[in-house]
Amino acid sequence: EPEVTQTPSHQVTQMGQEVILRCVPISNHLYFYWYRQILGQKVEFLVSFYNNEISEKSEIFDDQFSVERPDGSNFTLKIRSTKLEDSAMYFCASRVEETQYFGPGTRLLVL
Amino acid sequence: QQQVKQSPQSLIVQKGGISIINCAYENTAFDYFPWYQQFPGKGPALLIAIRPDVSEKKEGRFTISFNKSAKQFSLHIMDSQPGDSATYFCAARGAVGETSGSRLTFGEGTQLTVNP
């Protein structure tokens, strides 16, 4: 069964550094998402992406964040200058019809 | 108005028992209500979903009950098994346009433990 994959599974970085989280959505899906989950809290929407542009973003998704689909398969989330509060699990999702399929996540720890 | 409230925060059930998790929402523009199951270290996986034009949907041991007038919906897990032990999230989604409206708003999550 096709699935969303994410790399790396874990990333440790220093505050102020740039990180890029990578996702490979399911191949025939056209809608892509990033969510995050701070430890012990709910899953929060960050951004949705369709037709090579952002279709929606939350208040969390400020100028430090950007997304890109650099080729036909990858979907990336970049955090330009990480903060301590960016430490979370980041989930990529892709959608066909109504169902969003989530990847296994990247655990980001900012020190 | 975008919030989805979920309860209880944690639930312990004996094997074979019924697990019930409740959610409430405010935004009447929500039109799709999925439940996700999450095991430790994994991403949320869709369990079952419902639209507000039906009051109940059943798939195997899992049932969603939906009360549109009360703006509440619940997940019932019949004959709960130790393998059901996981975190369960309800979610809601607004009406989907071509480029917008598809974000999921999640509840706080319920950690379910099914004792053998």
Coordinates of N, CA and C in Angstrom, one line a residue:
Chain A
E1 N 0.8 -1.2 0.0 CA 0.0 0.0 0.0 C 0.9 1.2 0.0
P2 N 0.6 2.2 -0.9 CA 1.4 3.4 -0.9 C 1.3 4.2 0.4
E3 N 2.4 4.8 0.7 CA 2.4 5.6 2.0 C 3.3 6.8 1.8
V4 N 3.1 7.8 2.7 CA 3.8 9.0 2.7 C 5.1 8.7 3.5
T5 N 6.2 9.1 3.0 CA 7.5 8.9 3.7 C 8.1 10.3 4.1
Q6 N 8.9 10.3 5.1 CA 9.5 11.5 5.6 C 10.9 11.2 6.0
T7 N 11.8 12.2 5.7 CA 13.2 12.1 6.2 C 13.7 13.5 6.7
P8 N 14.5 13.5 7.7 CA 15.0 12.4 8.5 C 13.9 12.0 9.5
S9 N 14.1 10.9 10.2 CA 13.1 10.6 11.3 C 13.4 11.5 12.5
H10 N 14.6 11.8 12.7 CA 15.0 12.7 13.9 C 16.0 13.7 13.4
Q11 N 15.9 14.9 13.9 CA 16.9 15.9 13.6 C 17.1 16.8 14.9
V12 N 18.4 16.9 15.2 CA 18.8 17.8 16.3 C 19.5 19.0 15.7
T13 N 19.2 20.2 16.1 CA 19.8 21.4 15.5 C 20.0 22.4 16.6
Q14 N 20.9 23.3 16.3 CA 21.1 24.4 17.2 C 20.2 25.6 16.9
M15 N 19.7 26.3 17.9 CA 18.9 27.5 17.7 C 19.5 28.4 16.7
G16 N 18.7 28.9 15.8 CA 19.2 29.8 14.8 C 19.6 29.2 13.5
Q17 N 19.8 27.9 13.5 CA 20.1 27.1 12.3 C 18.9 26.9 11.4
E18 N 19.2 26.7 10.1 CA 18.2 26.3 9.2 C 18.0 24.8 9.1
V19 N 16.8 24.4 9.0 CA 16.5 22.9 8.8 C 15.6 22.7 7.6
I20 N 15.8 21.6 6.9 CA 14.8 21.3 5.9 C 14.3 19.9 6.1
L21 N 13.0 19.8 6.2 CA 12.3 18.5 6.4 C 11.8 18.0 5.1
R22 N 12.0 16.8 4.8 CA 11.6 16.3 3.5 C 10.5 15.3 3.6
C23 N 9.7 15.3 2.6 CA 8.5 14.4 2.5 C 8.4 13.9 1.0
V24 N 8.0 12.6 0.9 CA 7.6 12.1 -0.4 C 6.1 11.7 -0.3
P25 N 5.2 12.6 -0.8 CA 3.8 12.2 -0.8 C 3.5 11.0 -1.6
I26 N 2.2 10.5 -1.5 CA 1.8 9.4 -2.3 C 1.6 9.9 -3.7
S27 N 2.1 9.1 -4.7 CA 2.4 9.6 -6.0 C 1.2 10.2 -6.8
N28 N 0.0 9.8 -6.6 CA -1.1 10.4 -7.4 C -1.9 11.5 -6.7
H29 N -1.3 11.8 -5.5 CA -2.0 12.9 -4.7 C -1.6 14.3 -5.2
L30 N -2.5 15.2 -5.1 CA -2.3 16.6 -5.6 C -2.2 17.6 -4.4
Y31 N -2.7 17.3 -3.3 CA -2.8 18.2 -2.2 C -1.8 17.8 -1.1
F32 N -1.0 18.7 -0.6 CA 0.0 18.4 0.4 C -0.1 19.3 1.6
Y33 N 0.3 18.8 2.7 CA 0.1 19.5 4.0 C 1.3 19.3 4.9
W34 N 1.6 20.2 5.8 CA 2.4 20.1 6.9 C 1.6 20.4 8.2
Y35 N 1.8 19.5 9.2 CA 1.3 19.7 10.5 C 2.4 19.5 11.5
R36 N 2.2 20.0 12.7 CA 3.2 19.8 13.7 C 2.4 19.4 15.0
Q37 N 3.2 18.7 15.8 CA 2.6 18.2 17.1 C 3.7 18.4 18.2
I38 N 3.5 19.4 19.0 CA 4.4 19.6 20.1 C 4.1 18.5 21.1
L39 N 5.2 18.0 21.8 CA 5.0 16.8 22.7 C 3.9 17.0 23.6
G40 N 3.0 16.0 23.6 CA 1.8 16.0 24.5 C 0.7 16.8 24.1
Q41 N 0.8 17.5 23.0 CA -0.3 18.4 22.5 C -1.0 17.9 21.3
K42 N -2.0 18.7 20.8 CA -2.7 18.3 19.6 C -1.9 18.5 18.4
V43 N -2.4 17.9 17.3 CA -1.8 18.1 16.0 C -2.3 19.4 15.5
E44 N -1.4 20.2 15.0 CA -1.8 21.6 14.5 C -1.4 21.8 13.0
F45 N -2.3 22.3 12.3 CA -2.1 22.6 10.9 C -1.1 23.7 10.7
L46 N -0.2 23.5 9.7 CA 0.7 24.6 9.4 C 0.4 25.2 8.0
V47 N 0.3 24.4 7.0 CA 0.2 24.9 5.7 C -0.3 23.8 4.7
S48 N -1.0 24.2 3.7 CA -1.5 23.3 2.6 C -0.9 23.9 1.3
F49 N -0.8 23.0 0.4 CA 0.0 23.3 -0.9 C -0.7 22.6 -2.0
Y50 N -1.0 23.3 -3.1 CA -1.7 22.7 -4.2 C -1.3 23.5 -5.5
N51 N -1.0 22.7 -6.5 CA -0.7 23.3 -7.8 C 0.5 24.3 -7.7
N52 N 1.5 23.8 -6.9 CA 2.7 24.5 -6.7 C 2.6 25.9 -6.0
E53 N 1.6 26.0 -5.2 CA 1.5 27.2 -4.4 C 0.8 26.9 -3.1
I54 N 1.1 27.8 -2.1 CA 0.4 27.7 -0.8 C -1.1 28.0 -1.0
S55 N -2.0 27.1 -0.5 CA -3.4 27.4 -0.6 C -4.0 27.9 0.7
E56 N -3.4 27.5 1.8 CA -3.8 28.0 3.1 C -2.6 27.9 4.1
K57 N -2.5 28.8 5.0 CA -1.5 28.7 6.1 C -2.1 29.2 7.4
S58 N -1.6 28.6 8.5 CA -2.0 29.0 9.8 C -1.2 30.2 10.3
E59 N -1.6 30.7 11.4 CA -0.9 31.8 12.1 C 0.5 31.3 12.5
I60 N 0.7 30.0 12.7 CA 2.0 29.5 13.1 C 3.0 29.7 12.0
F61 N 2.5 29.5 10.8 CA 3.4 29.5 9.6 C 3.8 31.0 9.2
D62 N 4.8 31.4 9.9 CA 5.2 32.8 9.7 C 6.4 32.8 8.7
D63 N 7.0 34.0 8.6 CA 8.1 34.2 7.6 C 9.3 33.3 7.7
Q64 N 9.4 32.6 8.9 CA 10.5 31.7 9.1 C 10.3 30.4 8.4
F65 N 9.1 30.1 8.0 CA 8.7 28.9 7.4 C 8.6 29.0 5.8
S66 N 8.9 28.0 5.1 CA 8.6 28.0 3.7 C 8.4 26.6 3.2
V67 N 7.7 26.4 2.2 CA 7.5 25.1 1.6 C 7.8 25.1 0.1
E68 N 8.2 24.0 -0.4 CA 8.6 23.9 -1.8 C 8.3 22.5 -2.3
R69 N 8.0 22.4 -3.5 CA 8.0 21.1 -4.2 C 9.0 21.2 -5.3
P70 N 10.3 20.8 -5.0 CA 11.4 21.1 -5.9 C 11.4 20.2 -7.1
D71 N 10.7 19.1 -7.1 CA 10.6 18.2 -8.2 C 9.3 17.5 -8.1
G72 N 9.1 16.4 -9.0 CA 7.8 15.8 -9.0 C 7.4 14.9 -7.9
S73 N 8.4 14.7 -7.0 CA 8.1 13.7 -5.9 C 8.3 14.3 -4.5
N74 N 9.2 15.2 -4.3 CA 9.5 15.7 -2.9 C 8.7 16.9 -2.6
F75 N 8.4 17.1 -1.3 CA 7.7 18.2 -0.7 C 8.5 18.6 0.6
T76 N 9.0 19.8 0.6 CA 9.9 20.2 1.7 C 9.3 21.3 2.6
L77 N 9.7 21.3 3.9 CA 9.4 22.3 4.8 C 10.7 22.9 5.3
K78 N 10.9 24.2 5.1 CA 12.2 24.8 5.6 C 11.9 25.7 6.7
I79 N 12.7 25.6 7.8 CA 12.6 26.6 8.9 C 13.9 27.3 8.8
R80 N 13.9 28.6 8.6 CA 15.1 29.4 8.3 C 16.0 29.6 9.5
S81 N 15.4 29.9 10.6 CA 16.2 30.2 11.8 C 15.4 29.6 13.0
T82 N 15.8 28.4 13.3 CA 15.0 27.7 14.3 C 15.0 28.3 15.7
K83 N 13.9 28.1 16.4 CA 13.8 28.6 17.8 C 13.5 27.4 18.6
L84 N 13.7 27.6 19.9 CA 13.5 26.5 20.9 C 12.1 25.9 20.7
E85 N 11.1 26.9 20.5 CA 9.7 26.5 20.5 C 9.3 25.8 19.2
D86 N 10.3 25.6 18.2 CA 10.0 24.9 17.0 C 10.2 23.4 17.3
S87 N 10.7 23.0 18.4 CA 10.8 21.6 18.8 C 9.5 20.9 18.8
A88 N 9.3 19.9 17.9 CA 8.0 19.3 17.8 C 8.2 18.1 16.8
M89 N 7.1 17.3 16.7 CA 7.1 16.3 15.6 C 6.4 17.0 14.4
Y90 N 7.0 16.9 13.3 CA 6.4 17.5 12.0 C 5.9 16.4 11.1
F91 N 4.6 16.5 10.8 CA 4.0 15.5 9.9 C 3.7 16.1 8.6
C92 N 4.0 15.4 7.6 CA 3.6 15.7 6.2 C 2.4 14.8 5.9
A93 N 1.5 15.3 5.1 CA 0.3 14.6 4.7 C 0.0 14.9 3.3
S94 N -0.6 13.9 2.6 CA -1.1 14.2 1.2 C -2.5 13.7 1.2
R95 N -3.3 14.2 0.2 CA -4.7 14.0 0.2 C -5.2 13.5 -1.2
V96 N -6.0 12.6 -1.2 CA -6.8 12.2 -2.4 C -8.3 12.2 -1.9
E97 N -9.2 12.8 -2.7 CA -10.6 12.9 -2.3 C -10.6 13.5 -0.9
E98 N -11.2 12.8 0.0 CA -11.4 13.5 1.4 C -10.3 13.1 2.4
T99 N -9.6 12.0 2.1 CA -8.7 11.4 3.1 C -7.3 12.0 3.1
Q100 N -6.8 12.5 4.2 CA -5.4 12.9 4.3 C -4.6 11.7 4.9
Y101 N -3.5 11.4 4.3 CA -2.7 10.3 4.7 C -1.4 10.9 5.3
F102 N -1.1 10.6 6.5 CA 0.0 11.2 7.2 C 1.3 10.3 7.1
G103 N 2.4 11.0 7.0 CA 3.7 10.3 7.1 C 4.0 10.0 8.6
P104 N 5.2 9.3 8.8 CA 5.5 8.9 10.2 C 6.1 10.0 11.0
G105 N 6.4 11.2 10.4 CA 6.9 12.3 11.1 C 8.4 12.5 11.2
T106 N 8.8 13.7 11.4 CA 10.2 14.0 11.7 C 10.2 14.7 13.1
R107 N 11.0 14.1 14.0 CA 11.1 14.7 15.4 C 12.2 15.7 15.3
L108 N 11.9 17.0 15.5 CA 12.9 18.0 15.5 C 13.1 18.5 16.9
L109 N 14.4 18.5 17.3 CA 14.8 19.0 18.6 C 15.7 20.2 18.4
V110 N 15.3 21.4 18.9 CA 16.1 22.6 18.8 C 16.8 22.9 20.1
L111 N 18.1 22.9 20.1 CA 18.8 23.1 21.4 C 19.4 24.5 21.5
Chain B
Q1 N -13.6 29.7 17.3 CA -14.7 29.0 16.6 C -14.1 27.8 15.8
Q2 N -12.8 27.8 15.6 CA -12.2 26.8 14.9 C -11.9 25.6 15.7
Q3 N -12.1 25.7 17.1 CA -11.7 24.6 18.0 C -12.5 23.4 17.9
V4 N -11.9 22.3 18.2 CA -12.6 21.0 18.4 C -12.2 20.5 19.8
K5 N -13.2 20.3 20.7 CA -12.9 19.9 22.0 C -13.1 18.4 22.2
Q6 N -12.2 17.7 22.8 CA -12.2 16.3 22.9 C -12.1 15.9 24.4
S7 N -12.9 14.8 24.7 CA -12.8 14.3 26.1 C -13.1 12.8 26.0
P8 N -12.6 12.0 27.0 CA -11.7 12.4 28.0 C -10.2 12.5 27.5
Q9 N -9.4 13.0 28.3 CA -8.0 13.1 28.0 C -7.3 11.7 28.0
S10 N -7.8 10.9 28.9 CA -7.3 9.5 29.0 C -8.4 8.6 29.4
L11 N -8.3 7.3 29.0 CA -9.4 6.4 29.2 C -8.8 5.0 29.4
I12 N -9.2 4.3 30.4 CA -8.7 2.9 30.7 C -9.9 2.0 30.6
V13 N -9.9 1.0 29.8 CA -11.0 0.1 29.6 C -10.5 -1.3 29.7
Q14 N -11.3 -2.2 30.2 CA -11.0 -3.6 30.2 C -11.2 -4.3 28.9
K15 N -10.4 -5.3 28.6 CA -10.6 -6.0 27.3 C -12.0 -6.5 27.2
G16 N -12.6 -6.2 26.0 CA -14.0 -6.6 25.8 C -15.0 -5.5 26.1
G17 N -14.5 -4.5 26.7 CA -15.4 -3.4 27.1 C -15.6 -2.4 25.9
I18 N -16.4 -1.4 26.1 CA -16.7 -0.4 25.1 C -16.0 0.9 25.5
S19 N -15.2 1.4 24.5 CA -14.5 2.7 24.7 C -15.3 3.8 24.0
I20 N -15.5 4.9 24.7 CA -16.3 6.0 24.1 C -15.5 7.3 24.3
I21 N -15.3 8.0 23.2 CA -14.6 9.2 23.1 C -15.5 10.3 22.5
N22 N -15.5 11.4 23.1 CA -16.5 12.5 22.7 C -15.7 13.7 22.1
C23 N -16.4 14.3 21.1 CA -15.9 15.6 20.6 C -17.0 16.6 20.4
A24 N -16.7 17.8 20.5 CA -17.7 18.9 20.2 C -17.0 20.0 19.4
Y25 N -17.8 20.6 18.6 CA -17.2 21.7 17.7 C -18.2 22.9 17.7
E26 N -17.7 24.0 17.3 CA -18.5 25.2 17.2 C -18.8 25.6 15.8
N27 N -17.9 25.4 14.9 CA -18.0 25.9 13.5 C -18.9 25.1 12.7
T28 N -20.1 25.7 12.3 CA -21.0 24.9 11.5 C -20.6 24.7 10.1
A29 N -19.5 25.4 9.7 CA -19.0 25.2 8.3 C -18.2 23.9 8.2
F30 N -17.9 23.2 9.3 CA -17.2 21.9 9.2 C -18.2 20.9 8.5
D31 N -17.7 20.1 7.6 CA -18.5 19.2 6.9 C -18.0 17.8 6.8
Y32 N -16.9 17.5 7.5 CA -16.3 16.2 7.4 C -15.5 16.0 8.7
F33 N -15.8 14.8 9.3 CA -15.3 14.6 10.7 C -14.6 13.2 10.7
P34 N -13.3 13.2 10.6 CA -12.6 12.0 10.7 C -12.0 11.7 12.1
W35 N -11.8 10.4 12.4 CA -11.1 10.0 13.6 C -9.8 9.4 13.2
Y36 N -8.7 9.8 13.9 CA -7.4 9.2 13.6 C -6.9 8.5 14.8
Q37 N -6.1 7.4 14.5 CA -5.5 6.6 15.5 C -4.0 6.8 15.4
Q38 N -3.4 7.0 16.5 CA -1.9 7.2 16.5 C -1.2 6.3 17.5
F39 N -0.3 5.5 17.0 CA 0.6 4.7 17.9 C 1.8 5.5 18.2
P40 N 2.5 5.2 19.3 CA 3.7 6.0 19.6 C 4.8 5.9 18.5
G41 N 5.3 7.1 18.2 CA 6.3 7.1 17.1 C 5.8 7.1 15.7
K42 N 4.5 7.0 15.5 CA 3.9 6.9 14.2 C 3.1 8.1 13.9
G43 N 2.7 8.3 12.6 CA 1.8 9.4 12.2 C 0.4 9.0 12.5
P44 N -0.5 9.9 12.5 CA -1.9 9.6 12.7 C -2.4 8.8 11.4
A45 N -3.2 7.8 11.7 CA -3.8 7.0 10.6 C -5.3 7.1 10.7
L46 N -5.9 7.3 9.5 CA -7.4 7.4 9.5 C -8.0 6.2 9.9
L47 N -9.0 6.3 10.8 CA -9.7 5.1 11.3 C -11.1 5.0 10.7
I48 N -11.8 6.1 10.8 CA -13.2 6.1 10.3 C -13.6 7.6 10.2
A49 N -14.5 7.9 9.3 CA -14.9 9.3 9.1 C -16.4 9.4 8.8
I50 N -17.0 10.6 9.0 CA -18.4 10.7 8.8 C -18.7 12.1 8.3
R51 N -19.7 12.3 7.5 CA -20.3 13.6 7.1 C -21.5 13.9 7.9
P52 N -21.9 15.1 8.1 CA -23.0 15.5 9.0 C -24.4 15.1 8.4
D53 N -24.5 14.6 7.2 CA -25.8 14.2 6.7 C -26.2 12.8 7.2
V54 N -25.4 12.1 7.9 CA -25.7 10.9 8.5 C -25.5 10.9 10.0
S55 N -26.3 10.1 10.8 CA -26.2 10.2 12.2 C -25.2 9.1 12.8
E56 N -24.9 8.1 12.0 CA -24.1 7.0 12.5 C -23.4 6.4 11.3
K57 N -22.2 6.0 11.6 CA -21.4 5.2 10.6 C -20.6 4.1 11.4
K58 N -20.7 2.9 10.9 CA -20.1 1.7 11.6 C -19.1 1.1 10.6
E59 N -17.9 0.8 11.1 CA -17.0 0.0 10.3 C -16.4 -1.0 11.3
G60 N -16.8 -2.3 11.2 CA -16.3 -3.3 12.1 C -16.6 -2.9 13.6
R61 N -15.6 -2.9 14.4 CA -15.9 -2.6 15.9 C -16.0 -1.1 16.1
F62 N -15.8 -0.3 15.1 CA -15.7 1.2 15.3 C -17.0 1.9 14.8
T63 N -17.6 2.7 15.6 CA -18.8 3.4 15.2 C -18.6 4.9 15.5
I64 N -19.0 5.7 14.6 CA -19.1 7.2 14.9 C -20.6 7.5 15.0
S65 N -20.9 8.2 16.1 CA -22.3 8.7 16.3 C -22.2 10.2 16.1
F66 N -23.1 10.8 15.4 CA -23.0 12.2 15.1 C -24.3 12.9 15.4
N67 N -24.3 14.0 16.2 CA -25.4 14.8 16.6 C -25.2 16.2 16.0
K68 N -25.8 16.5 14.9 CA -25.6 17.8 14.2 C -26.2 18.9 15.0
S69 N -27.3 18.7 15.6 CA -27.9 19.9 16.4 C -27.1 20.2 17.6
A70 N -26.5 19.2 18.2 CA -25.7 19.5 19.4 C -24.3 19.8 19.0
K71 N -23.9 19.6 17.8 CA -22.5 19.8 17.3 C -21.6 18.9 18.1
Q72 N -21.9 17.7 18.2 CA -21.1 16.7 18.9 C -21.0 15.4 18.1
F73 N -19.9 14.7 18.3 CA -19.7 13.4 17.6 C -18.9 12.6 18.5
S74 N -19.0 11.3 18.4 CA -18.3 10.4 19.3 C -17.9 9.2 18.6
L75 N -16.8 8.6 19.1 CA -16.3 7.3 18.6 C -16.5 6.2 19.7
H76 N -17.1 5.2 19.2 CA -17.4 4.0 20.1 C -16.5 2.8 19.6
I77 N -15.8 2.2 20.4 CA -15.0 1.1 20.1 C -15.6 -0.1 20.9
M78 N -16.2 -1.0 20.1 CA -16.8 -2.2 20.8 C -15.8 -3.2 21.0
D79 N -16.0 -4.1 22.0 CA -15.1 -5.2 22.2 C -13.7 -4.8 22.2
S80 N -13.3 -3.8 23.0 CA -12.0 -3.2 22.9 C -10.9 -4.2 23.2
Q81 N -9.8 -4.1 22.5 CA -8.7 -5.1 22.6 C -7.4 -4.3 23.0
P82 N -6.5 -5.1 23.6 CA -5.2 -4.4 24.0 C -4.5 -3.7 22.8
G83 N -4.7 -4.3 21.6 CA -4.1 -3.7 20.4 C -4.7 -2.4 20.0
D84 N -5.9 -2.1 20.6 CA -6.5 -0.7 20.4 C -5.8 0.4 21.2
S85 N -5.0 0.0 22.1 CA -4.3 1.0 23.0 C -3.5 1.9 22.1
A86 N -3.9 3.2 22.1 CA -3.3 4.2 21.2 C -3.9 5.5 21.6
T87 N -3.4 6.6 20.9 CA -4.0 7.9 21.1 C -5.0 8.1 19.9
Y88 N -6.2 8.6 20.3 CA -7.2 8.8 19.3 C -7.5 10.3 19.2
F89 N -7.5 10.8 18.0 CA -7.8 12.2 17.7 C -9.1 12.3 16.9
C90 N -10.0 13.1 17.3 CA -11.1 13.5 16.4 C -10.6 14.8 15.6
A91 N -11.2 15.0 14.5 CA -10.8 16.2 13.7 C -12.0 16.7 12.9
A92 N -11.9 17.8 12.4 CA -13.0 18.4 11.6 C -12.4 19.2 10.4
R93 N -13.1 19.3 9.4 CA -12.6 20.0 8.2 C -13.8 20.8 7.6
G94 N -13.4 22.0 7.1 CA -14.4 22.9 6.5 C -14.7 22.4 5.1
A95 N -15.7 23.0 4.5 CA -16.1 22.7 3.1 C -14.9 23.0 2.2
V96 N -14.7 22.1 1.3 CA -13.5 22.1 0.5 C -13.7 22.9 -0.8
G97 N -13.0 23.9 -1.1 CA -13.0 24.6 -2.4 C -11.8 24.0 -3.1
E98 N -11.6 24.5 -4.3 CA -10.5 24.0 -5.1 C -9.1 24.2 -4.5
T99 N -8.9 25.3 -3.8 CA -7.6 25.5 -3.2 C -7.7 25.8 -1.7
S100 N -8.8 25.7 -1.1 CA -8.8 26.0 0.3 C -9.8 25.2 1.0
G101 N -9.8 25.3 2.4 CA -10.8 24.7 3.2 C -10.5 23.3 3.6
S102 N -9.4 22.7 3.2 CA -9.2 21.3 3.5 C -8.3 21.1 4.8
R103 N -7.9 22.1 5.5 CA -7.2 21.9 6.7 C -8.0 21.1 7.7
L104 N -7.3 20.2 8.4 CA -7.9 19.5 9.5 C -7.7 20.2 10.8
T105 N -8.7 20.4 11.6 CA -8.6 20.9 13.0 C -8.8 19.7 13.9
F106 N -7.7 19.5 14.7 CA -7.7 18.3 15.6 C -8.2 18.6 17.0
G107 N -8.8 17.6 17.6 CA -9.0 17.7 19.1 C -7.8 17.4 19.8
E108 N -7.9 17.5 21.1 CA -6.7 17.4 22.0 C -6.1 15.9 22.1
G109 N -6.9 15.0 21.7 CA -6.4 13.6 21.8 C -6.9 12.9 23.0
T110 N -7.1 11.6 22.9 CA -7.4 10.7 24.1 C -6.5 9.5 24.0
Q111 N -5.8 9.3 25.2 CA -4.9 8.2 25.3 C -5.7 7.0 25.8
L112 N -6.0 6.0 25.0 CA -6.8 4.9 25.4 C -5.8 3.7 25.8
T113 N -6.1 3.1 26.9 CA -5.4 1.9 27.4 C -6.4 0.8 27.6
V114 N -6.2 -0.3 26.9 CA -7.1 -1.4 27.1 C -6.3 -2.5 27.8
N115 N -6.8 -2.8 29.0 CA -6.1 -3.8 29.9 C -6.5 -5.2 29.5
P116 N -5.6 -6.1 29.5 CA -5.9 -7.5 29.1 C -6.8 -8.2 30.2

